């Protein structure tokens, strides 16, 4: 049975104890719920892959309580250090070369000489990381390719009985995963848009971000599979209006209205991208649960958090 833990001192202590035992615990972060395990244990990490049915070539993010702990696992150049100081704790993951003392398992790193590191801002997550006293791998707490979980209820929809515990701290705040930036060979590269907009990152590094490498390369960070974050229904992007039989995921004012009898939700009736990001995975799940063959999605502006929202939607719509 999956234990339901409260986000209090007792629940935090229990979650940390389970992690030290090599068990699987879903925990809240400010982005989405993560499926956590001891990143230093290949066996524990294998449990994540098994529970999520996740491809083993997709690396996992290792979460740490602070920058000092992260620097024991990876080598930070000037850009990486500046970004960490500007955005940690927060929704930014940095992919850096492994340090000589890196304890993150090779399985969690997918055999690469780099490691993906993040210091989350959620106080419950940081308390658990502090108590566990080791790097914690924590991809999104859902089955691989499914919509990410933004509440404990979403976690249990996918993973009840497959993991040891979930810490319930209510809905997440940001609602999309962390931005991922690689600092490996001089010029920082944007590998995945997310909770920190590209413009804010470029403001810190003083130069444009280089986009992720060519298609067909093996992923060097989480979130780089073509079909990802996918509901069971098909997804039609940049729709002007729903067609008969389609569910509708709107954004902003909708003068046309939804098709009578078709399920419909709006990410943000006021066009607020932060509200849309927070609602994205929950609304996709809710519409998908109604069993439509297709979900039509309104156009989302490509600015700020709209970058991350559109990235997730493109992956949801990719052939699979």
XYZ file of N, CA, C and O in Angstrom, residues 187-189 198 202 205-211:
48
model
N 29.334 27.846 -23.823
C 28.081 28.552 -24.049
C 26.921 27.785 -23.414
O 26.664 26.642 -23.790
N 26.215 28.363 -22.449
C 25.061 27.667 -21.853
C 24.003 27.350 -22.913
O 23.731 28.172 -23.797
N 23.428 26.157 -22.837
C 22.422 25.719 -23.799
C 21.087 25.483 -23.105
O 21.036 24.861 -22.041
N 13.441 32.109 -20.405
C 14.746 32.244 -21.061
C 15.312 33.649 -20.904
O 16.523 33.826 -20.704
N 19.056 34.726 -19.719
C 19.957 35.499 -20.573
C 20.391 36.800 -19.896
O 21.510 37.276 -20.100
N 23.398 35.683 -17.654
C 24.629 35.260 -18.319
C 25.143 36.305 -19.310
O 26.272 36.208 -19.796
N 24.301 37.294 -19.649
C 24.739 38.375 -20.521
C 24.935 37.980 -21.961
O 25.690 38.633 -22.688
N 24.234 36.941 -22.414
C 24.344 36.496 -23.803
C 23.130 35.634 -24.140
O 22.479 35.101 -23.244
N 22.798 35.467 -25.430
C 21.670 34.605 -25.800
C 21.970 33.144 -25.467
O 23.114 32.696 -25.555
N 20.937 32.431 -25.090
C 21.065 30.991 -24.874
C 21.161 30.275 -26.208
O 20.469 30.623 -27.169
N 22.014 29.265 -26.279
C 22.073 28.376 -27.433
C 20.987 27.334 -27.256
O 20.751 26.840 -26.147
N 20.279 26.989 -28.337
C 19.217 25.993 -28.233
C 19.798 24.592 -28.206
O 20.927 24.356 -28.641
